Structures are given as structure tokens and as C-alpha cells.
Amino acid sequence: MSETLTRYAFRPMTHADLPLMAAWLAEPQFARWWGDPAAELRDVESNLASDTVRPLVIDDDEPAGYLQSYDIHAETGHPYQEQPPGTIGIDLSIGKPELVGRGHGPRVMDALASELFAAGAPRVVVDPHPANVAAIRAFAKAGFRPLGERTSIYGPAIMMARDA
């Protein structure tokens, strides 16, 4: 498997991708920050039919990771609803272990944020766990700035934003 990505393209996740997602959820770089793999897989599968969550696969001729974008204002009680209307939340996990720690995260986040801004989003937010120093550093490299610590339904988070 290649240790590089040559392009940062995204495609919608499908049911056919769920076995690969299950394998990724078992990888240490996923498992450390995600919950129970079976429950997480059920959540991802339910998001395939969602009107507010857009599950995506990072695809560089073969799947390389998972990301999603979601409308924070469409989720009842979402803790970030004070953000400007049209703000989009995103999450990212590199699936292939050999791609982790090679600088792809910031470039993937930059590419996705640029795509969301082109579609009209005024702001993009992420919320890594405070102990996920590598993710916080990657998001900062992609132009996200910290807005402070929050508590989400998943626990403590550092809310970070990038504006169009």
C-alpha cells in the first residue's frame, strides 16, 4: 500500500463501504478516538440515509479514510448551534495506518473545507478531544483556530473553526 495520497478526492460512502469502515474502526488510530466499533458502525450506516450528515470516503484510486460533514443547526440540541447559520461540522479519520502521521490530515481538511466554502458554508468547525494533540495540530495547519473547550455528547472537545 502506498504511503502517500496523490489527490484528495471525496466520494459518498455507500453500503458497500461498510465492511471497510468496520475494519478501519478496529485500527488503533480510529479506536482510540471513536467509541464501540459495532455502535459506531451502526451510526455510520444510519447516516447513509441522513439528510443532515454527509458520510464520505477519502478516495485516491482506493479508499484511504472516512470523513463526514453535517449541519450543526439541523441537530436538535447540538452544542454548537450558536455558530453562524450555515456552519458545517466535519470529522475526519485516516483509515490506512501507513498514511497516519504523514501530513495528509491537514491537506484533506483543507480540501474539504474549500469544497464546503465553495458550496456556501460561512464557517467549518471541528471538535477534537483535548488529548488528541495530533488532530489539533493538523487542524491548526489546515487553518482552523481554537474557539475554546466545550462538552459535546461525546465528552470534552476543543472547538476549532475556519471561516470562508
CSV table of N, CA and C in Angstrom, one decimal:
chain,number,residue,atom,x,y,z
A,1,MET,N,0.8,-1.2,0.0
A,1,MET,CA,0.0,0.0,0.0
A,1,MET,C,0.9,1.2,0.0
A,2,SER,N,0.4,2.2,-0.7
A,2,SER,CA,1.2,3.5,-0.8
A,2,SER,C,1.2,4.3,0.5
A,3,GLU,N,2.3,5.0,0.8
A,3,GLU,CA,2.3,5.8,2.0
A,3,GLU,C,1.9,7.3,1.6
A,4,THR,N,1.5,7.5,0.4
A,4,THR,CA,1.1,8.8,0.0
A,4,THR,C,-0.2,8.8,-0.7
A,5,LEU,N,-0.9,9.9,-0.7
A,5,LEU,CA,-2.1,10.2,-1.5
A,5,LEU,C,-1.6,11.1,-2.6
A,6,THR,N,-2.1,10.9,-3.7
A,6,THR,CA,-1.7,11.8,-4.8
A,6,THR,C,-2.8,12.9,-5.1
A,7,ARG,N,-4.0,12.6,-4.6
A,7,ARG,CA,-5.0,13.6,-4.7
A,7,ARG,C,-6.0,13.5,-3.5
A,8,TYR,N,-6.7,14.5,-3.2
A,8,TYR,CA,-7.6,14.5,-2.1
A,8,TYR,C,-9.0,14.6,-2.7
A,9,ALA,N,-9.6,13.5,-3.1
A,9,ALA,CA,-10.9,13.4,-3.6
A,9,ALA,C,-11.9,12.7,-2.6
A,10,PHE,N,-13.1,13.1,-2.7
A,10,PHE,CA,-14.1,12.5,-1.8
A,10,PHE,C,-15.3,12.0,-2.6
A,11,ARG,N,-15.8,10.9,-2.1
A,11,ARG,CA,-17.0,10.3,-2.7
A,11,ARG,C,-17.9,9.9,-1.6
A,12,PRO,N,-19.2,9.9,-1.9
A,12,PRO,CA,-20.2,9.4,-0.9
A,12,PRO,C,-19.9,8.0,-0.5
A,13,MET,N,-20.0,7.8,0.8
A,13,MET,CA,-19.9,6.4,1.3
A,13,MET,C,-21.2,5.6,0.9
A,14,THR,N,-21.0,4.4,0.7
A,14,THR,CA,-22.2,3.5,0.3
A,14,THR,C,-22.2,2.3,1.3
A,15,HIS,N,-23.2,1.5,1.2
A,15,HIS,CA,-23.3,0.3,2.0
A,15,HIS,C,-22.2,-0.6,1.7
A,16,ALA,N,-21.7,-0.6,0.4
A,16,ALA,CA,-20.6,-1.5,0.1
A,16,ALA,C,-19.3,-1.1,0.8
A,17,ASP,N,-19.2,0.1,1.3
A,17,ASP,CA,-18.0,0.5,2.1
A,17,ASP,C,-18.1,0.1,3.6
A,18,LEU,N,-19.2,-0.4,4.1
A,18,LEU,CA,-19.3,-0.7,5.5
A,18,LEU,C,-18.3,-1.7,6.0
A,19,PRO,N,-18.0,-2.8,5.2
A,19,PRO,CA,-17.0,-3.7,5.7
A,19,PRO,C,-15.7,-3.1,5.9
A,20,LEU,N,-15.3,-2.2,5.0
A,20,LEU,CA,-14.0,-1.5,5.1
A,20,LEU,C,-14.1,-0.5,6.3
A,21,MET,N,-15.2,0.1,6.5
A,21,MET,CA,-15.4,1.0,7.7
A,21,MET,C,-15.2,0.2,9.0
A,22,ALA,N,-15.8,-1.0,9.0
A,22,ALA,CA,-15.7,-1.9,10.2
A,22,ALA,C,-14.2,-2.2,10.4
A,23,ALA,N,-13.4,-2.4,9.4
A,23,ALA,CA,-12.0,-2.7,9.5
A,23,ALA,C,-11.3,-1.5,10.1
A,24,TRP,N,-11.6,-0.3,9.5
A,24,TRP,CA,-11.0,0.9,10.0
A,24,TRP,C,-11.3,1.2,11.5
A,25,LEU,N,-12.5,0.9,11.9
A,25,LEU,CA,-12.9,1.2,13.3
A,25,LEU,C,-12.1,0.3,14.2
A,26,ALA,N,-11.5,-0.8,13.7
A,26,ALA,CA,-10.7,-1.6,14.6
A,26,ALA,C,-9.2,-1.2,14.6
A,27,GLU,N,-8.8,-0.3,13.7
A,27,GLU,CA,-7.4,0.2,13.7
A,27,GLU,C,-7.2,1.1,14.9
A,28,PRO,N,-6.0,1.1,15.5
A,28,PRO,CA,-5.7,1.9,16.7
A,28,PRO,C,-5.9,3.3,16.5
A,29,GLN,N,-5.6,3.9,15.3
A,29,GLN,CA,-5.8,5.4,15.2
A,29,GLN,C,-7.3,5.8,15.1
A,30,PHE,N,-8.2,4.8,14.8
A,30,PHE,CA,-9.6,5.0,14.9
A,30,PHE,C,-10.1,4.7,16.3
A,31,ALA,N,-9.8,3.5,16.8
A,31,ALA,CA,-10.3,3.0,18.0
A,31,ALA,C,-10.0,3.9,19.2
A,32,ARG,N,-8.9,4.6,19.2
A,32,ARG,CA,-8.6,5.5,20.3
A,32,ARG,C,-9.5,6.6,20.5
A,33,TRP,N,-10.1,7.1,19.4
A,33,TRP,CA,-11.0,8.3,19.4
A,33,TRP,C,-12.4,8.0,19.1
A,34,TRP,N,-12.7,6.9,18.7
A,34,TRP,CA,-14.1,6.5,18.4
A,34,TRP,C,-14.6,5.6,19.5
A,35,GLY,N,-15.9,5.4,19.6
A,35,GLY,CA,-16.5,4.5,20.6
A,35,GLY,C,-16.5,3.1,20.2
A,36,ASP,N,-17.4,2.3,20.8
A,36,ASP,CA,-17.6,0.9,20.5
A,36,ASP,C,-17.7,0.7,19.0
A,37,PRO,N,-16.8,-0.1,18.4
A,37,PRO,CA,-16.9,-0.3,16.9
A,37,PRO,C,-18.2,-0.7,16.3
A,38,ALA,N,-18.9,-1.6,17.0
A,38,ALA,CA,-20.2,-2.0,16.5
A,38,ALA,C,-21.2,-0.9,16.5
A,39,ALA,N,-21.3,-0.1,17.6
A,39,ALA,CA,-22.2,1.0,17.7
A,39,ALA,C,-21.8,2.1,16.7
A,40,GLU,N,-20.5,2.4,16.6
A,40,GLU,CA,-20.1,3.4,15.6
A,40,GLU,C,-20.5,3.0,14.2
A,41,LEU,N,-20.3,1.7,13.9
A,41,LEU,CA,-20.7,1.3,12.5
A,41,LEU,C,-22.2,1.4,12.3
A,42,ARG,N,-23.0,1.1,13.3
A,42,ARG,CA,-24.4,1.3,13.1
A,42,ARG,C,-24.7,2.8,12.9
A,43,ASP,N,-24.0,3.7,13.6
A,43,ASP,CA,-24.2,5.1,13.4
A,43,ASP,C,-23.9,5.6,12.0
A,44,VAL,N,-22.7,5.1,11.6
A,44,VAL,CA,-22.3,5.5,10.2
A,44,VAL,C,-23.3,4.9,9.2
A,45,GLU,N,-23.7,3.7,9.4
A,45,GLU,CA,-24.7,3.1,8.4
A,45,GLU,C,-26.0,3.9,8.5
A,46,SER,N,-26.5,4.4,9.6
A,46,SER,CA,-27.7,5.2,9.7
A,46,SER,C,-27.5,6.5,9.0
A,47,ASN,N,-26.3,7.0,9.0
A,47,ASN,CA,-26.0,8.3,8.4
A,47,ASN,C,-26.1,8.2,6.9
A,48,LEU,N,-26.0,7.0,6.3
A,48,LEU,CA,-26.0,6.9,4.9
A,48,LEU,C,-27.4,7.4,4.3
A,49,ALA,N,-28.4,7.3,5.1
A,49,ALA,CA,-29.7,7.8,4.7
A,49,ALA,C,-30.1,9.1,5.3
A,50,SER,N,-29.2,9.8,5.9
A,50,SER,CA,-29.4,11.1,6.6
A,50,SER,C,-29.5,12.2,5.6
A,51,ASP,N,-30.4,13.2,6.0
A,51,ASP,CA,-30.5,14.4,5.2
A,51,ASP,C,-29.5,15.5,5.7
A,52,THR,N,-29.0,15.2,6.9
A,52,THR,CA,-28.1,16.3,7.5
A,52,THR,C,-26.7,15.9,7.7
A,53,VAL,N,-26.4,14.6,7.6
A,53,VAL,CA,-25.0,14.1,7.7
A,53,VAL,C,-24.6,13.6,6.3
A,54,ARG,N,-23.4,13.9,5.9
A,54,ARG,CA,-22.9,13.5,4.6
A,54,ARG,C,-21.6,12.6,4.8
A,55,PRO,N,-21.8,11.3,4.9
A,55,PRO,CA,-20.6,10.4,5.1
A,55,PRO,C,-19.8,10.3,3.8
A,56,LEU,N,-18.5,10.4,3.9
A,56,LEU,CA,-17.7,10.4,2.7
A,56,LEU,C,-16.5,9.5,2.9
A,57,VAL,N,-15.9,9.1,1.8
A,57,VAL,CA,-14.7,8.3,1.8
A,57,VAL,C,-13.7,9.1,1.1
A,58,ILE,N,-12.5,9.2,1.7
A,58,ILE,CA,-11.3,9.8,1.0
A,58,ILE,C,-10.9,8.8,0.0
A,59,ASP,N,-10.9,9.1,-1.2
A,59,ASP,CA,-10.6,8.1,-2.3
A,59,ASP,C,-9.5,8.6,-3.2
A,60,ASP,N,-8.4,7.9,-3.2
A,60,ASP,CA,-7.3,8.2,-4.0
A,60,ASP,C,-7.0,6.9,-4.8
A,61,ASP,N,-7.9,6.6,-5.7
A,61,ASP,CA,-7.9,5.4,-6.5
A,61,ASP,C,-8.3,4.2,-5.7
A,62,GLU,N,-8.1,4.3,-4.4
A,62,GLU,CA,-8.7,3.3,-3.4
A,62,GLU,C,-9.0,4.0,-2.1
A,63,PRO,N,-9.9,3.5,-1.3
A,63,PRO,CA,-10.3,4.2,-0.1
A,63,PRO,C,-9.1,4.4,0.8
A,64,ALA,N,-9.1,5.6,1.4
A,64,ALA,CA,-8.0,5.9,2.3
A,64,ALA,C,-8.4,6.4,3.7
A,65,GLY,N,-9.7,6.7,3.8
A,65,GLY,CA,-10.2,7.2,5.1
A,65,GLY,C,-11.6,7.6,5.1
A,66,TYR,N,-12.1,8.0,6.2
A,66,TYR,CA,-13.5,8.4,6.4
A,66,TYR,C,-13.6,9.9,6.8
A,67,LEU,N,-14.6,10.6,6.3
A,67,LEU,CA,-14.9,11.9,6.8
A,67,LEU,C,-16.4,12.1,6.6
A,68,GLN,N,-16.8,13.1,7.4
A,68,GLN,CA,-18.3,13.4,7.3
A,68,GLN,C,-18.4,14.9,7.5
A,69,SER,N,-19.4,15.4,6.9
A,69,SER,CA,-19.8,16.8,7.2
A,69,SER,C,-21.3,16.7,7.6
A,70,TYR,N,-21.7,17.7,8.5
A,70,TYR,CA,-23.0,17.7,9.0
A,70,TYR,C,-23.5,19.1,9.3
A,71,ASP,N,-24.8,19.3,9.2
A,71,ASP,CA,-25.4,20.6,9.5
A,71,ASP,C,-25.6,20.7,11.0
A,72,ILE,N,-24.8,21.5,11.7
A,72,ILE,CA,-25.0,21.6,13.2
A,72,ILE,C,-26.3,22.2,13.6
A,73,HIS,N,-27.0,22.9,12.7
A,73,HIS,CA,-28.3,23.5,13.1
A,73,HIS,C,-29.4,22.6,12.8
A,74,ALA,N,-29.2,21.5,12.2
A,74,ALA,CA,-30.3,20.6,11.9
A,74,ALA,C,-30.4,19.5,13.0
A,75,GLU,N,-29.5,19.5,13.9
A,75,GLU,CA,-29.5,18.5,15.0
A,75,GLU,C,-30.0,19.2,16.3
A,76,THR,N,-31.2,18.7,16.8
A,76,THR,CA,-31.8,19.3,17.9
A,76,THR,C,-30.8,19.2,19.1
A,77,GLY,N,-30.6,20.4,19.7
A,77,GLY,CA,-29.8,20.4,20.9
A,77,GLY,C,-28.3,20.3,20.7
A,78,HIS,N,-27.9,20.5,19.4
A,78,HIS,CA,-26.4,20.4,19.1
A,78,HIS,C,-25.7,21.5,19.9
A,79,PRO,N,-24.6,21.2,20.6
A,79,PRO,CA,-24.0,22.2,21.5
A,79,PRO,C,-23.3,23.4,20.8
A,80,TYR,N,-23.3,23.4,19.4
A,80,TYR,CA,-22.6,24.4,18.7
A,80,TYR,C,-23.6,25.3,17.9
A,81,GLN,N,-24.8,25.3,18.3
A,81,GLN,CA,-25.8,26.0,17.5
A,81,GLN,C,-25.7,27.5,17.5
A,82,GLU,N,-24.8,28.0,18.4
A,82,GLU,CA,-24.6,29.5,18.4
A,82,GLU,C,-23.7,29.9,17.3
A,83,GLN,N,-23.2,29.0,16.5
A,83,GLN,CA,-22.4,29.3,15.4
A,83,GLN,C,-23.2,30.0,14.3
A,84,PRO,N,-22.6,30.7,13.3
A,84,PRO,CA,-23.4,31.4,12.3
A,84,PRO,C,-24.2,30.4,11.5
A,85,PRO,N,-25.4,30.8,11.0
A,85,PRO,CA,-26.2,29.9,10.2
A,85,PRO,C,-25.4,29.4,9.0
A,86,GLY,N,-25.6,28.2,8.6
A,86,GLY,CA,-24.9,27.6,7.5
A,86,GLY,C,-23.6,27.0,7.9
A,87,THR,N,-23.2,27.1,9.2
A,87,THR,CA,-21.9,26.5,9.6
A,87,THR,C,-22.0,24.9,9.5
A,88,ILE,N,-20.9,24.3,9.0
A,88,ILE,CA,-20.9,22.9,8.8
A,88,ILE,C,-19.8,22.3,9.8
A,89,GLY,N,-20.2,21.2,10.4
A,89,GLY,CA,-19.3,20.5,11.3
A,89,GLY,C,-18.6,19.4,10.4
A,90,ILE,N,-17.4,19.0,10.7
A,90,ILE,CA,-16.7,18.0,10.0
A,90,ILE,C,-16.0,17.1,10.9
A,91,ASP,N,-15.8,15.8,10.5
A,91,ASP,CA,-15.0,14.9,11.3
A,91,ASP,C,-14.1,14.1,10.2
A,92,LEU,N,-12.9,13.7,10.7
A,92,LEU,CA,-12.0,13.0,9.8
A,92,LEU,C,-11.2,12.0,10.5
A,93,SER,N,-11.1,10.8,9.9
A,93,SER,CA,-10.2,9.8,10.4
A,93,SER,C,-9.5,9.1,9.2
A,94,ILE,N,-8.2,9.1,9.2
A,94,ILE,CA,-7.4,8.4,8.2
A,94,ILE,C,-7.6,6.9,8.5
A,95,GLY,N,-8.0,6.1,7.4
A,95,GLY,CA,-8.2,4.7,7.6
A,95,GLY,C,-7.0,3.9,7.5
A,96,LYS,N,-6.1,4.2,6.5
A,96,LYS,CA,-4.9,3.4,6.3
A,96,LYS,C,-3.8,3.7,7.3
A,97,PRO,N,-3.4,2.8,8.1
A,97,PRO,CA,-2.4,3.1,9.1
A,97,PRO,C,-1.1,3.7,8.5
A,98,GLU,N,-0.7,3.3,7.3
A,98,GLU,CA,0.5,3.8,6.7
A,98,GLU,C,0.4,5.2,6.3
A,99,LEU,N,-0.8,5.8,6.3
A,99,LEU,CA,-1.0,7.2,5.9
A,99,LEU,C,-1.0,8.1,7.1
A,100,VAL,N,-1.1,7.6,8.3
A,100,VAL,CA,-1.2,8.4,9.5
A,100,VAL,C,0.2,9.0,9.8
A,101,GLY,N,0.2,10.3,10.2
A,101,GLY,CA,1.4,11.0,10.6
A,101,GLY,C,2.2,11.4,9.4
A,102,ARG,N,1.7,11.5,8.2
A,102,ARG,CA,2.4,11.9,7.0
A,102,ARG,C,1.9,13.2,6.4
A,103,GLY,N,1.1,13.9,7.2
A,103,GLY,CA,0.7,15.3,6.7
A,103,GLY,C,-0.5,15.3,5.9
A,104,HIS,N,-1.2,14.1,5.7
A,104,HIS,CA,-2.4,14.1,4.9
A,104,HIS,C,-3.6,14.8,5.6
A,105,GLY,N,-3.7,14.6,6.9
A,105,GLY,CA,-4.9,15.2,7.6
A,105,GLY,C,-5.1,16.7,7.3
A,106,PRO,N,-4.1,17.5,7.5
A,106,PRO,CA,-4.3,18.9,7.2
A,106,PRO,C,-4.7,19.2,5.7
A,107,ARG,N,-4.1,18.4,4.8
A,107,ARG,CA,-4.4,18.6,3.4
A,107,ARG,C,-5.8,18.2,3.0
A,108,VAL,N,-6.2,17.1,3.7
A,108,VAL,CA,-7.6,16.6,3.5
A,108,VAL,C,-8.6,17.6,4.0
A,109,MET,N,-8.3,18.1,5.2
A,109,MET,CA,-9.2,19.1,5.9
A,109,MET,C,-9.3,20.4,5.1
A,110,ASP,N,-8.2,20.8,4.5
A,110,ASP,CA,-8.1,22.0,3.7
A,110,ASP,C,-9.0,21.8,2.4
A,111,ALA,N,-8.8,20.6,1.8
A,111,ALA,CA,-9.6,20.3,0.6
A,111,ALA,C,-11.1,20.3,0.9
A,112,LEU,N,-11.5,19.6,2.0
A,112,LEU,CA,-12.9,19.5,2.3
A,112,LEU,C,-13.5,20.9,2.7
A,113,ALA,N,-12.7,21.6,3.5
A,113,ALA,CA,-13.2,23.0,3.9
A,113,ALA,C,-13.4,23.9,2.7
A,114,SER,N,-12.4,23.8,1.7
A,114,SER,CA,-12.5,24.6,0.5
A,114,SER,C,-13.8,24.2,-0.3
A,115,GLU,N,-14.0,22.9,-0.4
A,115,GLU,CA,-15.2,22.4,-1.1
A,115,GLU,C,-16.5,23.0,-0.4
A,116,LEU,N,-16.5,22.9,0.9
A,116,LEU,CA,-17.7,23.4,1.7
A,116,LEU,C,-17.9,24.9,1.5
A,117,PHE,N,-16.8,25.7,1.5
A,117,PHE,CA,-16.9,27.1,1.4
A,117,PHE,C,-17.4,27.4,0.0
A,118,ALA,N,-16.9,26.7,-1.0
A,118,ALA,CA,-17.4,26.9,-2.4
A,118,ALA,C,-18.9,26.7,-2.5
A,119,ALA,N,-19.4,25.8,-1.7
A,119,ALA,CA,-20.8,25.5,-1.7
A,119,ALA,C,-21.7,26.4,-0.8
A,120,GLY,N,-21.0,27.4,-0.2
A,120,GLY,CA,-21.7,28.4,0.5
A,120,GLY,C,-21.6,28.4,2.0
A,121,ALA,N,-20.9,27.5,2.6
A,121,ALA,CA,-20.7,27.5,4.1
A,121,ALA,C,-19.9,28.7,4.5
A,122,PRO,N,-20.3,29.4,5.5
A,122,PRO,CA,-19.6,30.6,6.0
A,122,PRO,C,-18.4,30.2,7.0
A,123,ARG,N,-18.7,29.0,7.6
A,123,ARG,CA,-17.7,28.5,8.7
A,123,ARG,C,-17.7,27.0,8.7
A,124,VAL,N,-16.6,26.4,9.0
A,124,VAL,CA,-16.5,25.0,9.2
A,124,VAL,C,-15.9,24.8,10.6
A,125,VAL,N,-16.5,23.9,11.4
A,125,VAL,CA,-16.0,23.6,12.7
A,125,VAL,C,-15.6,22.1,12.9
A,126,VAL,N,-14.7,21.9,13.8
A,126,VAL,CA,-14.2,20.6,14.2
A,126,VAL,C,-14.1,20.6,15.7
A,127,ASP,N,-14.2,19.4,16.3
A,127,ASP,CA,-14.1,19.3,17.7
A,127,ASP,C,-13.3,18.1,18.2
A,128,PRO,N,-12.0,18.2,18.0
A,128,PRO,CA,-11.2,17.0,18.5
A,128,PRO,C,-11.2,17.0,20.1
A,129,HIS,N,-10.9,15.8,20.6
A,129,HIS,CA,-10.8,15.6,22.0
A,129,HIS,C,-9.5,16.4,22.4
A,130,PRO,N,-9.5,17.0,23.6
A,130,PRO,CA,-8.4,17.8,24.0
A,130,PRO,C,-7.1,17.0,24.1
A,131,ALA,N,-7.1,15.7,24.3
A,131,ALA,CA,-5.9,14.9,24.3
A,131,ALA,C,-5.5,14.5,23.0
A,132,ASN,N,-6.2,14.7,21.9
A,132,ASN,CA,-5.8,14.4,20.6
A,132,ASN,C,-5.0,15.5,20.0
A,133,VAL,N,-3.8,15.6,20.5
A,133,VAL,CA,-2.9,16.6,20.1
A,133,VAL,C,-2.5,16.6,18.7
A,134,ALA,N,-2.4,15.4,18.1
A,134,ALA,CA,-2.0,15.3,16.7
A,134,ALA,C,-3.2,15.9,15.8
A,135,ALA,N,-4.4,15.6,16.2
A,135,ALA,CA,-5.5,16.2,15.4
A,135,ALA,C,-5.6,17.7,15.5
A,136,ILE,N,-5.4,18.2,16.8
A,136,ILE,CA,-5.5,19.6,17.0
A,136,ILE,C,-4.4,20.3,16.2
A,137,ARG,N,-3.2,19.7,16.1
A,137,ARG,CA,-2.1,20.3,15.4
A,137,ARG,C,-2.4,20.3,13.9
A,138,ALA,N,-3.0,19.1,13.4
A,138,ALA,CA,-3.4,19.0,12.0
A,138,ALA,C,-4.4,20.0,11.6
A,139,PHE,N,-5.4,20.2,12.4
A,139,PHE,CA,-6.5,21.2,12.1
A,139,PHE,C,-5.9,22.6,12.1
A,140,ALA,N,-5.0,22.9,13.0
A,140,ALA,CA,-4.4,24.2,13.0
A,140,ALA,C,-3.6,24.4,11.7
A,141,LYS,N,-2.9,23.4,11.3
A,141,LYS,CA,-2.2,23.5,10.0
A,141,LYS,C,-3.1,23.7,8.8
A,142,ALA,N,-4.3,23.3,8.9
A,142,ALA,CA,-5.3,23.5,7.9
A,142,ALA,C,-6.1,24.8,8.0
A,143,GLY,N,-5.7,25.6,9.0
A,143,GLY,CA,-6.3,26.9,9.1
A,143,GLY,C,-7.4,27.1,10.1
A,144,PHE,N,-7.6,26.0,10.9
A,144,PHE,CA,-8.6,26.1,12.0
A,144,PHE,C,-8.0,26.7,13.2
A,145,ARG,N,-8.8,27.6,13.9
A,145,ARG,CA,-8.3,28.2,15.1
A,145,ARG,C,-9.2,27.8,16.3
A,146,PRO,N,-8.6,27.6,17.4
A,146,PRO,CA,-9.3,27.2,18.6
A,146,PRO,C,-10.3,28.3,19.1
A,147,LEU,N,-11.5,27.8,19.4
A,147,LEU,CA,-12.5,28.8,20.0
A,147,LEU,C,-12.8,28.5,21.4
A,148,GLY,N,-12.2,27.4,22.0
A,148,GLY,CA,-12.3,27.1,23.4
A,148,GLY,C,-12.8,25.7,23.6
A,149,GLU,N,-12.7,25.3,24.9
A,149,GLU,CA,-13.1,23.9,25.2
A,149,GLU,C,-14.6,23.8,25.4
A,150,ARG,N,-15.2,22.8,24.9
A,150,ARG,CA,-16.6,22.5,25.0
A,150,ARG,C,-16.9,21.1,25.5
A,151,THR,N,-18.1,20.8,25.8
A,151,THR,CA,-18.5,19.5,26.1
A,151,THR,C,-19.6,19.1,25.1
A,152,SER,N,-19.3,18.1,24.3
A,152,SER,CA,-20.2,17.6,23.3
A,152,SER,C,-20.9,16.3,23.9
A,153,ILE,N,-21.7,15.7,23.1
A,153,ILE,CA,-22.3,14.4,23.5
A,153,ILE,C,-21.3,13.3,23.6
A,154,TYR,N,-20.1,13.6,23.1
A,154,TYR,CA,-19.0,12.6,23.1
A,154,TYR,C,-18.0,12.9,24.2
A,155,GLY,N,-18.2,14.0,24.9
A,155,GLY,CA,-17.3,14.3,26.0
A,155,GLY,C,-16.6,15.7,25.7
A,156,PRO,N,-15.5,15.9,26.4
A,156,PRO,CA,-14.8,17.2,26.2
A,156,PRO,C,-14.2,17.3,24.8
A,157,ALA,N,-14.2,18.5,24.3
A,157,ALA,CA,-13.7,18.8,23.0
A,157,ALA,C,-13.1,20.2,22.9
A,158,ILE,N,-12.2,20.3,22.0
A,158,ILE,CA,-11.7,21.7,21.6
A,158,ILE,C,-12.4,22.1,20.4
A,159,MET,N,-13.2,23.1,20.5
A,159,MET,CA,-13.9,23.5,19.3
A,159,MET,C,-12.9,24.4,18.5
A,160,MET,N,-12.8,24.1,17.2
A,160,MET,CA,-12.0,24.9,16.3
A,160,MET,C,-12.8,25.3,15.1
A,161,ALA,N,-12.5,26.4,14.5
A,161,ALA,CA,-13.2,26.9,13.4
A,161,ALA,C,-12.3,27.5,12.3
A,162,ARG,N,-12.8,27.4,11.1
A,162,ARG,CA,-12.2,28.1,9.9
A,162,ARG,C,-13.3,28.8,9.2
A,163,ASP,N,-13.0,30.1,8.9
A,163,ASP,CA,-14.0,30.9,8.2
A,163,ASP,C,-13.7,31.0,6.7
A,164,ALA,N,-14.8,31.1,5.9
A,164,ALA,CA,-14.6,31.2,4.4
A,164,ALA,C,-13.8,32.5,4.1
